[in-house]
Amino acid sequence: MAGLSGPLGQLLATLPQTGRVDWIGLRPAPRAPMQEVDAVLAEAGRGLAGDRWAGRPDGARQLTLLQAEHLPVIAGCAGLAAVEPARLRRNLVISGLNLLALKGRRFRLGEALCEYSGLCQPCSRMEAALGPGGWNAMRGHGGITARVLEGGWVRIGDALAVEHLP
């Protein structure tokens, strides 16, 4: 992590865990139902083939990632027994890795090289998706956004691993 030294810098730089792609979904059009897929082509500088955000001018939101471990938390905060990933309208659900630890980093996602571009805040549509209070249930659990630097296929079961620079 550039600019940080000492114990905090060391802690921030240490990320040996590898995540796993558990779910993939595409949003073909605004307000259209999510399409669950087993694999998707991540296109450099564009995003995910078939997703409505692919190639849009806001390159920071080429793909969205949600942490699998947050699904039960979101459900509990919304007063639901469970919540399916498609209701939350993110592209990828990743398990085994704290997505916030990707801040300022590049990472391999299947065959693609991506980089963290920001937090993925919940939108007002979460009220309809999860019921009254849905937006607040997702606060702090909305995941992250990323850019695609090098294209490639991303499949269910693929690893998400941090790129360690020499």
Short mmCIF file of N, CA and C in Angstrom, two decimals:
data_model
loop_
_atom_site.label_atom_id
_atom_site.label_comp_id
_atom_site.label_asym_id
_atom_site.label_seq_id
_atom_site.Cartn_x
_atom_site.Cartn_y
_atom_site.Cartn_z
N MET A 1 0.85 -1.17 0.00
CA MET A 1 0.00 0.00 0.00
C MET A 1 0.89 1.23 0.00
N ALA A 2 0.80 1.97 -1.05
CA ALA A 2 1.67 3.14 -1.23
C ALA A 2 1.44 4.17 -0.15
N GLY A 3 2.53 4.74 0.33
CA GLY A 3 2.44 5.85 1.25
C GLY A 3 2.32 5.49 2.71
N LEU A 4 2.10 4.25 3.04
CA LEU A 4 2.00 3.87 4.44
C LEU A 4 3.19 3.03 4.83
N SER A 5 3.76 3.34 6.00
CA SER A 5 4.87 2.56 6.49
C SER A 5 4.59 2.19 7.93
N GLY A 6 5.49 1.43 8.48
CA GLY A 6 5.32 1.02 9.87
C GLY A 6 4.34 -0.11 10.01
N PRO A 7 3.90 -0.36 11.25
CA PRO A 7 3.02 -1.50 11.51
C PRO A 7 1.70 -1.46 10.73
N LEU A 8 1.07 -0.28 10.61
CA LEU A 8 -0.20 -0.20 9.89
C LEU A 8 0.00 -0.52 8.41
N GLY A 9 1.05 0.02 7.82
CA GLY A 9 1.35 -0.27 6.42
C GLY A 9 1.59 -1.74 6.19
N GLN A 10 2.29 -2.38 7.13
CA GLN A 10 2.54 -3.82 7.03
C GLN A 10 1.24 -4.60 7.12
N LEU A 11 0.37 -4.23 8.04
CA LEU A 11 -0.91 -4.93 8.18
C LEU A 11 -1.77 -4.78 6.93
N LEU A 12 -1.82 -3.56 6.39
CA LEU A 12 -2.61 -3.32 5.19
C LEU A 12 -2.05 -4.07 3.98
N ALA A 13 -0.75 -4.25 3.93
CA ALA A 13 -0.11 -4.92 2.80
C ALA A 13 -0.24 -6.43 2.86
N THR A 14 -0.59 -6.99 4.03
CA THR A 14 -0.65 -8.44 4.20
C THR A 14 -2.06 -8.93 3.88
N LEU A 15 -2.18 -9.60 2.74
CA LEU A 15 -3.47 -10.16 2.33
C LEU A 15 -3.23 -11.48 1.60
N PRO A 16 -2.95 -12.54 2.37
CA PRO A 16 -2.66 -13.83 1.73
C PRO A 16 -3.92 -14.60 1.30
N GLN A 17 -5.09 -14.20 1.79
CA GLN A 17 -6.31 -14.94 1.47
C GLN A 17 -6.65 -14.81 -0.01
N THR A 18 -7.33 -15.84 -0.50
CA THR A 18 -7.83 -15.86 -1.86
C THR A 18 -9.34 -16.01 -1.78
N GLY A 19 -10.06 -15.20 -2.53
CA GLY A 19 -11.51 -15.31 -2.57
C GLY A 19 -11.95 -16.30 -3.64
N ARG A 20 -13.26 -16.53 -3.67
CA ARG A 20 -13.84 -17.49 -4.63
C ARG A 20 -15.11 -16.88 -5.20
N VAL A 21 -15.31 -17.01 -6.52
CA VAL A 21 -16.53 -16.55 -7.18
C VAL A 21 -17.64 -17.56 -6.90
N ASP A 22 -18.67 -17.12 -6.17
CA ASP A 22 -19.78 -18.00 -5.81
C ASP A 22 -21.01 -17.79 -6.70
N TRP A 23 -21.14 -16.61 -7.28
CA TRP A 23 -22.35 -16.28 -8.05
C TRP A 23 -22.00 -15.19 -9.05
N ILE A 24 -22.62 -15.27 -10.24
CA ILE A 24 -22.43 -14.25 -11.27
C ILE A 24 -23.81 -13.85 -11.80
N GLY A 25 -24.03 -12.55 -11.90
CA GLY A 25 -25.29 -12.05 -12.44
C GLY A 25 -25.07 -10.85 -13.34
N LEU A 26 -25.89 -10.74 -14.35
CA LEU A 26 -25.83 -9.63 -15.30
C LEU A 26 -27.14 -8.86 -15.27
N ARG A 27 -27.03 -7.54 -15.42
CA ARG A 27 -28.19 -6.67 -15.50
C ARG A 27 -28.30 -6.23 -16.96
N PRO A 28 -29.13 -6.88 -17.77
CA PRO A 28 -29.16 -6.58 -19.20
C PRO A 28 -29.72 -5.19 -19.53
N ALA A 29 -30.57 -4.65 -18.67
CA ALA A 29 -31.17 -3.33 -18.90
C ALA A 29 -31.62 -2.77 -17.56
N PRO A 30 -31.83 -1.44 -17.49
CA PRO A 30 -32.33 -0.87 -16.24
C PRO A 30 -33.65 -1.55 -15.83
N ARG A 31 -33.73 -1.90 -14.57
CA ARG A 31 -34.92 -2.51 -13.95
C ARG A 31 -35.27 -3.90 -14.49
N ALA A 32 -34.45 -4.44 -15.39
CA ALA A 32 -34.67 -5.80 -15.89
C ALA A 32 -34.24 -6.81 -14.84
N PRO A 33 -34.85 -7.97 -14.81
CA PRO A 33 -34.41 -9.01 -13.87
C PRO A 33 -32.96 -9.40 -14.12
N MET A 34 -32.27 -9.74 -13.05
CA MET A 34 -30.89 -10.20 -13.18
C MET A 34 -30.88 -11.54 -13.91
N GLN A 35 -29.84 -11.75 -14.71
CA GLN A 35 -29.63 -13.02 -15.38
C GLN A 35 -28.46 -13.72 -14.70
N GLU A 36 -28.73 -14.85 -14.07
CA GLU A 36 -27.68 -15.62 -13.42
C GLU A 36 -26.97 -16.46 -14.47
N VAL A 37 -25.62 -16.40 -14.48
CA VAL A 37 -24.82 -17.14 -15.45
C VAL A 37 -23.71 -17.89 -14.73
N ASP A 38 -23.15 -18.88 -15.41
CA ASP A 38 -22.03 -19.65 -14.85
C ASP A 38 -20.68 -19.07 -15.22
N ALA A 39 -20.65 -18.25 -16.29
CA ALA A 39 -19.40 -17.65 -16.74
C ALA A 39 -19.74 -16.37 -17.50
N VAL A 40 -18.78 -15.43 -17.50
CA VAL A 40 -18.96 -14.17 -18.22
C VAL A 40 -17.60 -13.68 -18.71
N LEU A 41 -17.63 -13.00 -19.85
CA LEU A 41 -16.41 -12.42 -20.38
C LEU A 41 -16.25 -11.01 -19.84
N ALA A 42 -15.16 -10.77 -19.12
CA ALA A 42 -14.83 -9.42 -18.64
C ALA A 42 -13.99 -8.77 -19.74
N GLU A 43 -14.45 -7.62 -20.22
CA GLU A 43 -13.80 -6.94 -21.33
C GLU A 43 -13.01 -5.73 -20.81
N ALA A 44 -11.74 -5.65 -21.18
CA ALA A 44 -10.87 -4.57 -20.72
C ALA A 44 -11.47 -3.21 -21.07
N GLY A 45 -11.55 -2.34 -20.06
CA GLY A 45 -12.04 -0.99 -20.25
C GLY A 45 -13.53 -0.89 -20.48
N ARG A 46 -14.24 -2.00 -20.43
CA ARG A 46 -15.68 -1.99 -20.71
C ARG A 46 -16.52 -2.56 -19.57
N GLY A 47 -16.11 -3.70 -19.04
CA GLY A 47 -16.91 -4.37 -18.01
C GLY A 47 -17.32 -5.76 -18.46
N LEU A 48 -18.46 -6.22 -17.98
CA LEU A 48 -18.91 -7.57 -18.27
C LEU A 48 -19.81 -7.60 -19.50
N ALA A 49 -19.48 -8.46 -20.45
CA ALA A 49 -20.28 -8.61 -21.67
C ALA A 49 -21.71 -8.98 -21.28
N GLY A 50 -22.67 -8.23 -21.81
CA GLY A 50 -24.08 -8.51 -21.53
C GLY A 50 -24.65 -7.73 -20.37
N ASP A 51 -23.80 -6.98 -19.65
CA ASP A 51 -24.29 -6.18 -18.53
C ASP A 51 -24.57 -4.76 -19.00
N ARG A 52 -25.60 -4.14 -18.46
CA ARG A 52 -26.00 -2.80 -18.91
C ARG A 52 -24.93 -1.74 -18.67
N TRP A 53 -24.02 -1.97 -17.73
CA TRP A 53 -22.97 -0.99 -17.44
C TRP A 53 -21.77 -1.14 -18.36
N ALA A 54 -21.71 -2.19 -19.17
CA ALA A 54 -20.55 -2.43 -20.04
C ALA A 54 -20.38 -1.28 -21.03
N GLY A 55 -19.17 -0.71 -21.04
CA GLY A 55 -18.83 0.33 -21.99
C GLY A 55 -19.39 1.70 -21.69
N ARG A 56 -20.02 1.89 -20.53
CA ARG A 56 -20.57 3.20 -20.19
C ARG A 56 -19.45 4.16 -19.81
N PRO A 57 -19.72 5.45 -19.95
CA PRO A 57 -18.66 6.44 -19.67
C PRO A 57 -18.10 6.36 -18.25
N ASP A 58 -18.91 5.95 -17.26
CA ASP A 58 -18.42 5.84 -15.89
C ASP A 58 -17.64 4.54 -15.75
N GLY A 59 -16.38 4.57 -16.12
CA GLY A 59 -15.56 3.38 -16.09
C GLY A 59 -15.28 2.84 -14.71
N ALA A 60 -15.62 3.58 -13.67
CA ALA A 60 -15.34 3.12 -12.31
C ALA A 60 -16.27 1.98 -11.90
N ARG A 61 -17.41 1.85 -12.57
CA ARG A 61 -18.41 0.85 -12.17
C ARG A 61 -18.54 -0.25 -13.23
N GLN A 62 -17.42 -0.71 -13.74
CA GLN A 62 -17.47 -1.73 -14.77
C GLN A 62 -17.97 -3.07 -14.25
N LEU A 63 -17.71 -3.35 -12.98
CA LEU A 63 -18.30 -4.52 -12.35
C LEU A 63 -18.48 -4.25 -10.86
N THR A 64 -19.43 -4.97 -10.28
CA THR A 64 -19.73 -4.80 -8.85
C THR A 64 -19.56 -6.15 -8.15
N LEU A 65 -18.99 -6.09 -6.95
CA LEU A 65 -18.72 -7.30 -6.19
C LEU A 65 -19.32 -7.17 -4.79
N LEU A 66 -19.90 -8.23 -4.32
CA LEU A 66 -20.51 -8.29 -3.00
C LEU A 66 -19.89 -9.45 -2.24
N GLN A 67 -19.67 -9.25 -0.97
CA GLN A 67 -19.08 -10.29 -0.13
C GLN A 67 -20.16 -11.28 0.31
N ALA A 68 -19.96 -12.57 0.04
CA ALA A 68 -20.93 -13.62 0.37
C ALA A 68 -21.26 -13.62 1.86
N GLU A 69 -20.27 -13.36 2.68
CA GLU A 69 -20.47 -13.40 4.12
C GLU A 69 -21.42 -12.30 4.60
N HIS A 70 -21.67 -11.30 3.76
CA HIS A 70 -22.59 -10.22 4.13
C HIS A 70 -24.04 -10.55 3.81
N LEU A 71 -24.31 -11.56 3.02
CA LEU A 71 -25.70 -11.89 2.66
C LEU A 71 -26.56 -12.16 3.90
N PRO A 72 -26.11 -12.99 4.86
CA PRO A 72 -26.95 -13.20 6.04
C PRO A 72 -27.10 -11.95 6.91
N VAL A 73 -26.07 -11.10 6.91
CA VAL A 73 -26.16 -9.85 7.67
C VAL A 73 -27.21 -8.94 7.07
N ILE A 74 -27.19 -8.79 5.74
CA ILE A 74 -28.19 -7.97 5.06
C ILE A 74 -29.59 -8.51 5.31
N ALA A 75 -29.74 -9.83 5.18
CA ALA A 75 -31.05 -10.45 5.42
C ALA A 75 -31.51 -10.17 6.85
N GLY A 76 -30.63 -10.36 7.81
CA GLY A 76 -30.99 -10.12 9.22
C GLY A 76 -31.38 -8.68 9.47
N CYS A 77 -30.64 -7.74 8.89
CA CYS A 77 -30.94 -6.32 9.07
C CYS A 77 -32.24 -5.92 8.38
N ALA A 78 -32.62 -6.66 7.36
CA ALA A 78 -33.87 -6.38 6.63
C ALA A 78 -35.05 -7.16 7.20
N GLY A 79 -34.78 -8.00 8.21
CA GLY A 79 -35.85 -8.80 8.81
C GLY A 79 -36.28 -9.96 7.95
N LEU A 80 -35.37 -10.48 7.14
CA LEU A 80 -35.67 -11.60 6.24
C LEU A 80 -34.90 -12.83 6.70
N ALA A 81 -35.41 -14.00 6.36
CA ALA A 81 -34.72 -15.25 6.70
C ALA A 81 -33.47 -15.42 5.84
N ALA A 82 -33.54 -14.98 4.59
CA ALA A 82 -32.40 -15.09 3.66
C ALA A 82 -32.60 -14.07 2.54
N VAL A 83 -31.54 -13.82 1.80
CA VAL A 83 -31.63 -12.92 0.65
C VAL A 83 -30.82 -13.53 -0.50
N GLU A 84 -31.44 -13.61 -1.66
CA GLU A 84 -30.77 -14.14 -2.85
C GLU A 84 -29.93 -13.03 -3.49
N PRO A 85 -28.75 -13.37 -4.00
CA PRO A 85 -27.88 -12.34 -4.60
C PRO A 85 -28.56 -11.51 -5.69
N ALA A 86 -29.40 -12.10 -6.49
CA ALA A 86 -30.04 -11.37 -7.60
C ALA A 86 -30.85 -10.17 -7.09
N ARG A 87 -31.40 -10.27 -5.91
CA ARG A 87 -32.18 -9.15 -5.36
C ARG A 87 -31.32 -7.92 -5.11
N LEU A 88 -30.04 -8.12 -4.88
CA LEU A 88 -29.14 -7.02 -4.53
C LEU A 88 -28.47 -6.40 -5.75
N ARG A 89 -28.63 -6.99 -6.92
CA ARG A 89 -28.24 -6.42 -8.20
C ARG A 89 -26.74 -6.14 -8.34
N ARG A 90 -25.92 -6.99 -7.74
CA ARG A 90 -24.48 -6.91 -7.93
C ARG A 90 -24.09 -7.98 -8.95
N ASN A 91 -22.92 -7.81 -9.60
CA ASN A 91 -22.50 -8.78 -10.61
C ASN A 91 -21.91 -10.05 -10.04
N LEU A 92 -21.10 -9.92 -8.99
CA LEU A 92 -20.38 -11.07 -8.48
C LEU A 92 -20.51 -11.16 -6.97
N VAL A 93 -20.69 -12.39 -6.49
CA VAL A 93 -20.65 -12.64 -5.06
C VAL A 93 -19.37 -13.43 -4.81
N ILE A 94 -18.54 -12.90 -3.90
CA ILE A 94 -17.23 -13.47 -3.60
C ILE A 94 -17.19 -13.91 -2.15
N SER A 95 -16.69 -15.12 -1.90
CA SER A 95 -16.54 -15.59 -0.52
C SER A 95 -15.06 -15.72 -0.17
N GLY A 96 -14.77 -15.71 1.13
CA GLY A 96 -13.44 -16.01 1.63
C GLY A 96 -12.44 -14.88 1.67
N LEU A 97 -12.87 -13.65 1.34
CA LEU A 97 -11.94 -12.53 1.31
C LEU A 97 -12.70 -11.26 1.65
N ASN A 98 -12.14 -10.44 2.53
CA ASN A 98 -12.74 -9.16 2.86
C ASN A 98 -12.53 -8.23 1.67
N LEU A 99 -13.60 -7.90 0.94
CA LEU A 99 -13.49 -7.08 -0.26
C LEU A 99 -12.94 -5.68 0.03
N LEU A 100 -13.17 -5.16 1.22
CA LEU A 100 -12.64 -3.83 1.55
C LEU A 100 -11.11 -3.82 1.58
N ALA A 101 -10.51 -4.98 1.78
CA ALA A 101 -9.05 -5.08 1.77
C ALA A 101 -8.47 -4.91 0.37
N LEU A 102 -9.33 -4.86 -0.65
CA LEU A 102 -8.87 -4.68 -2.03
C LEU A 102 -8.65 -3.21 -2.38
N LYS A 103 -9.00 -2.30 -1.48
CA LYS A 103 -8.85 -0.87 -1.75
C LYS A 103 -7.40 -0.55 -2.16
N GLY A 104 -7.27 0.13 -3.30
CA GLY A 104 -5.95 0.50 -3.78
C GLY A 104 -5.19 -0.63 -4.44
N ARG A 105 -5.86 -1.74 -4.71
CA ARG A 105 -5.16 -2.91 -5.23
C ARG A 105 -5.70 -3.35 -6.60
N ARG A 106 -4.84 -4.09 -7.27
CA ARG A 106 -5.22 -4.83 -8.48
C ARG A 106 -5.38 -6.28 -8.06
N PHE A 107 -6.27 -6.98 -8.77
CA PHE A 107 -6.51 -8.37 -8.43
C PHE A 107 -6.93 -9.17 -9.65
N ARG A 108 -6.58 -10.45 -9.61
CA ARG A 108 -7.00 -11.39 -10.65
C ARG A 108 -8.35 -11.94 -10.25
N LEU A 109 -9.24 -11.90 -11.20
CA LEU A 109 -10.59 -12.45 -11.03
C LEU A 109 -10.79 -13.42 -12.17
N GLY A 110 -10.57 -14.72 -11.90
CA GLY A 110 -10.53 -15.67 -12.99
C GLY A 110 -9.37 -15.29 -13.89
N GLU A 111 -9.64 -15.13 -15.20
CA GLU A 111 -8.60 -14.76 -16.16
C GLU A 111 -8.38 -13.25 -16.26
N ALA A 112 -9.28 -12.46 -15.69
CA ALA A 112 -9.24 -11.00 -15.85
C ALA A 112 -8.39 -10.34 -14.77
N LEU A 113 -7.80 -9.21 -15.14
CA LEU A 113 -7.10 -8.37 -14.17
C LEU A 113 -7.97 -7.15 -13.93
N CYS A 114 -8.27 -6.88 -12.66
CA CYS A 114 -9.16 -5.78 -12.28
C CYS A 114 -8.48 -4.92 -11.24
N GLU A 115 -9.09 -3.75 -10.99
CA GLU A 115 -8.61 -2.91 -9.89
C GLU A 115 -9.80 -2.30 -9.17
N TYR A 116 -9.66 -2.20 -7.88
CA TYR A 116 -10.65 -1.57 -7.01
C TYR A 116 -10.88 -0.15 -7.49
N SER A 117 -12.16 0.26 -7.58
CA SER A 117 -12.44 1.64 -7.97
C SER A 117 -13.34 2.38 -6.98
N GLY A 118 -13.91 1.67 -6.00
CA GLY A 118 -14.72 2.37 -5.01
C GLY A 118 -15.69 1.47 -4.29
N LEU A 119 -16.44 2.09 -3.40
CA LEU A 119 -17.50 1.38 -2.69
C LEU A 119 -18.75 1.35 -3.56
N CYS A 120 -19.53 0.31 -3.43
CA CYS A 120 -20.79 0.19 -4.16
C CYS A 120 -21.92 0.44 -3.16
N GLN A 121 -22.33 1.68 -3.09
CA GLN A 121 -23.37 2.08 -2.13
C GLN A 121 -24.72 1.53 -2.57
N PRO A 122 -25.60 1.25 -1.62
CA PRO A 122 -26.94 0.79 -2.00
C PRO A 122 -27.72 1.92 -2.67
N CYS A 123 -28.67 1.54 -3.51
CA CYS A 123 -29.52 2.52 -4.17
C CYS A 123 -30.93 2.42 -3.58
N SER A 124 -31.75 3.37 -3.94
CA SER A 124 -33.12 3.41 -3.40
C SER A 124 -33.95 2.20 -3.82
N ARG A 125 -33.53 1.48 -4.84
CA ARG A 125 -34.26 0.28 -5.28
C ARG A 125 -34.24 -0.81 -4.21
N MET A 126 -33.33 -0.71 -3.25
CA MET A 126 -33.27 -1.73 -2.19
C MET A 126 -34.51 -1.70 -1.30
N GLU A 127 -35.21 -0.58 -1.27
CA GLU A 127 -36.47 -0.51 -0.52
C GLU A 127 -37.49 -1.46 -1.12
N ALA A 128 -37.56 -1.51 -2.44
CA ALA A 128 -38.48 -2.43 -3.11
C ALA A 128 -37.98 -3.87 -3.05
N ALA A 129 -36.67 -4.04 -3.19
CA ALA A 129 -36.10 -5.38 -3.23
C ALA A 129 -36.15 -6.09 -1.87
N LEU A 130 -35.94 -5.32 -0.79
CA LEU A 130 -35.84 -5.92 0.54
C LEU A 130 -36.96 -5.50 1.49
N GLY A 131 -37.77 -4.55 1.06
CA GLY A 131 -38.83 -4.03 1.92
C GLY A 131 -38.39 -2.76 2.60
N PRO A 132 -39.32 -2.12 3.33
CA PRO A 132 -38.99 -0.87 4.02
C PRO A 132 -37.75 -1.06 4.92
N GLY A 133 -36.81 -0.15 4.78
CA GLY A 133 -35.56 -0.25 5.52
C GLY A 133 -34.48 -1.02 4.77
N GLY A 134 -34.77 -1.47 3.56
CA GLY A 134 -33.81 -2.24 2.77
C GLY A 134 -32.54 -1.48 2.47
N TRP A 135 -32.70 -0.18 2.19
CA TRP A 135 -31.53 0.66 1.92
C TRP A 135 -30.62 0.69 3.14
N ASN A 136 -31.20 0.91 4.31
CA ASN A 136 -30.40 0.93 5.53
C ASN A 136 -29.82 -0.43 5.87
N ALA A 137 -30.52 -1.50 5.54
CA ALA A 137 -30.00 -2.85 5.80
C ALA A 137 -28.72 -3.10 5.02
N MET A 138 -28.59 -2.47 3.86
CA MET A 138 -27.40 -2.68 3.02
C MET A 138 -26.28 -1.70 3.31
N ARG A 139 -26.53 -0.65 4.05
CA ARG A 139 -25.48 0.32 4.33
C ARG A 139 -24.28 -0.36 4.96
N GLY A 140 -23.12 -0.12 4.38
CA GLY A 140 -21.90 -0.75 4.87
C GLY A 140 -21.69 -2.17 4.37
N HIS A 141 -22.66 -2.69 3.61
CA HIS A 141 -22.56 -4.07 3.11
C HIS A 141 -22.81 -4.13 1.61
N GLY A 142 -22.72 -3.00 0.92
CA GLY A 142 -23.05 -2.94 -0.50
C GLY A 142 -21.97 -3.45 -1.43
N GLY A 143 -20.78 -3.71 -0.91
CA GLY A 143 -19.71 -4.25 -1.74
C GLY A 143 -18.85 -3.17 -2.35
N ILE A 144 -18.18 -3.53 -3.44
CA ILE A 144 -17.24 -2.63 -4.11
C ILE A 144 -17.49 -2.60 -5.61
N THR A 145 -16.89 -1.60 -6.25
CA THR A 145 -16.87 -1.54 -7.71
C THR A 145 -15.43 -1.72 -8.16
N ALA A 146 -15.28 -2.13 -9.43
CA ALA A 146 -13.94 -2.35 -9.97
C ALA A 146 -13.92 -2.07 -11.47
N ARG A 147 -12.72 -1.80 -11.96
CA ARG A 147 -12.47 -1.64 -13.39
C ARG A 147 -11.81 -2.91 -13.91
N VAL A 148 -12.05 -3.21 -15.19
CA VAL A 148 -11.39 -4.34 -15.84
C VAL A 148 -10.20 -3.79 -16.63
N LEU A 149 -8.99 -4.19 -16.24
CA LEU A 149 -7.77 -3.72 -16.90
C LEU A 149 -7.35 -4.65 -18.03
N GLU A 150 -7.48 -5.95 -17.81
CA GLU A 150 -7.18 -6.97 -18.83
C GLU A 150 -8.37 -7.92 -18.86
N GLY A 151 -8.88 -8.17 -20.05
CA GLY A 151 -10.05 -9.02 -20.19
C GLY A 151 -9.76 -10.49 -19.98
N GLY A 152 -10.83 -11.25 -19.83
CA GLY A 152 -10.74 -12.70 -19.69
C GLY A 152 -12.02 -13.25 -19.11
N TRP A 153 -12.13 -14.56 -19.10
CA TRP A 153 -13.33 -15.21 -18.57
C TRP A 153 -13.31 -15.28 -17.05
N VAL A 154 -14.49 -15.11 -16.48
CA VAL A 154 -14.70 -15.27 -15.04
C VAL A 154 -15.79 -16.32 -14.90
N ARG A 155 -15.50 -17.35 -14.11
CA ARG A 155 -16.42 -18.48 -13.96
C ARG A 155 -16.72 -18.75 -12.48
N ILE A 156 -17.86 -19.35 -12.23
CA ILE A 156 -18.18 -19.80 -10.87
C ILE A 156 -17.04 -20.71 -10.41
N GLY A 157 -16.56 -20.49 -9.20
CA GLY A 157 -15.47 -21.29 -8.65
C GLY A 157 -14.09 -20.71 -8.88
N ASP A 158 -13.97 -19.70 -9.76
CA ASP A 158 -12.68 -19.06 -10.00
C ASP A 158 -12.19 -18.34 -8.75
N ALA A 159 -10.88 -18.14 -8.70
CA ALA A 159 -10.27 -17.44 -7.58
C ALA A 159 -10.26 -15.93 -7.82
N LEU A 160 -10.28 -15.20 -6.72
CA LEU A 160 -9.97 -13.77 -6.70
C LEU A 160 -8.72 -13.66 -5.86
N ALA A 161 -7.62 -13.27 -6.50
CA ALA A 161 -6.33 -13.19 -5.81
C ALA A 161 -5.68 -11.84 -6.07
N VAL A 162 -5.11 -11.27 -5.04
CA VAL A 162 -4.44 -9.97 -5.13
C VAL A 162 -3.19 -10.12 -6.00
N GLU A 163 -2.98 -9.14 -6.86
CA GLU A 163 -1.75 -9.07 -7.66
C GLU A 163 -0.70 -8.44 -6.77
N HIS A 164 0.37 -9.13 -6.52
CA HIS A 164 1.46 -8.59 -5.72
C HIS A 164 2.49 -8.02 -6.64
N LEU A 165 2.75 -6.73 -6.50
CA LEU A 165 3.72 -6.06 -7.35
C LEU A 165 5.12 -6.34 -6.82
N PRO A 166 6.08 -6.47 -7.74
CA PRO A 166 7.47 -6.75 -7.31
C PRO A 166 8.06 -5.58 -6.54
#
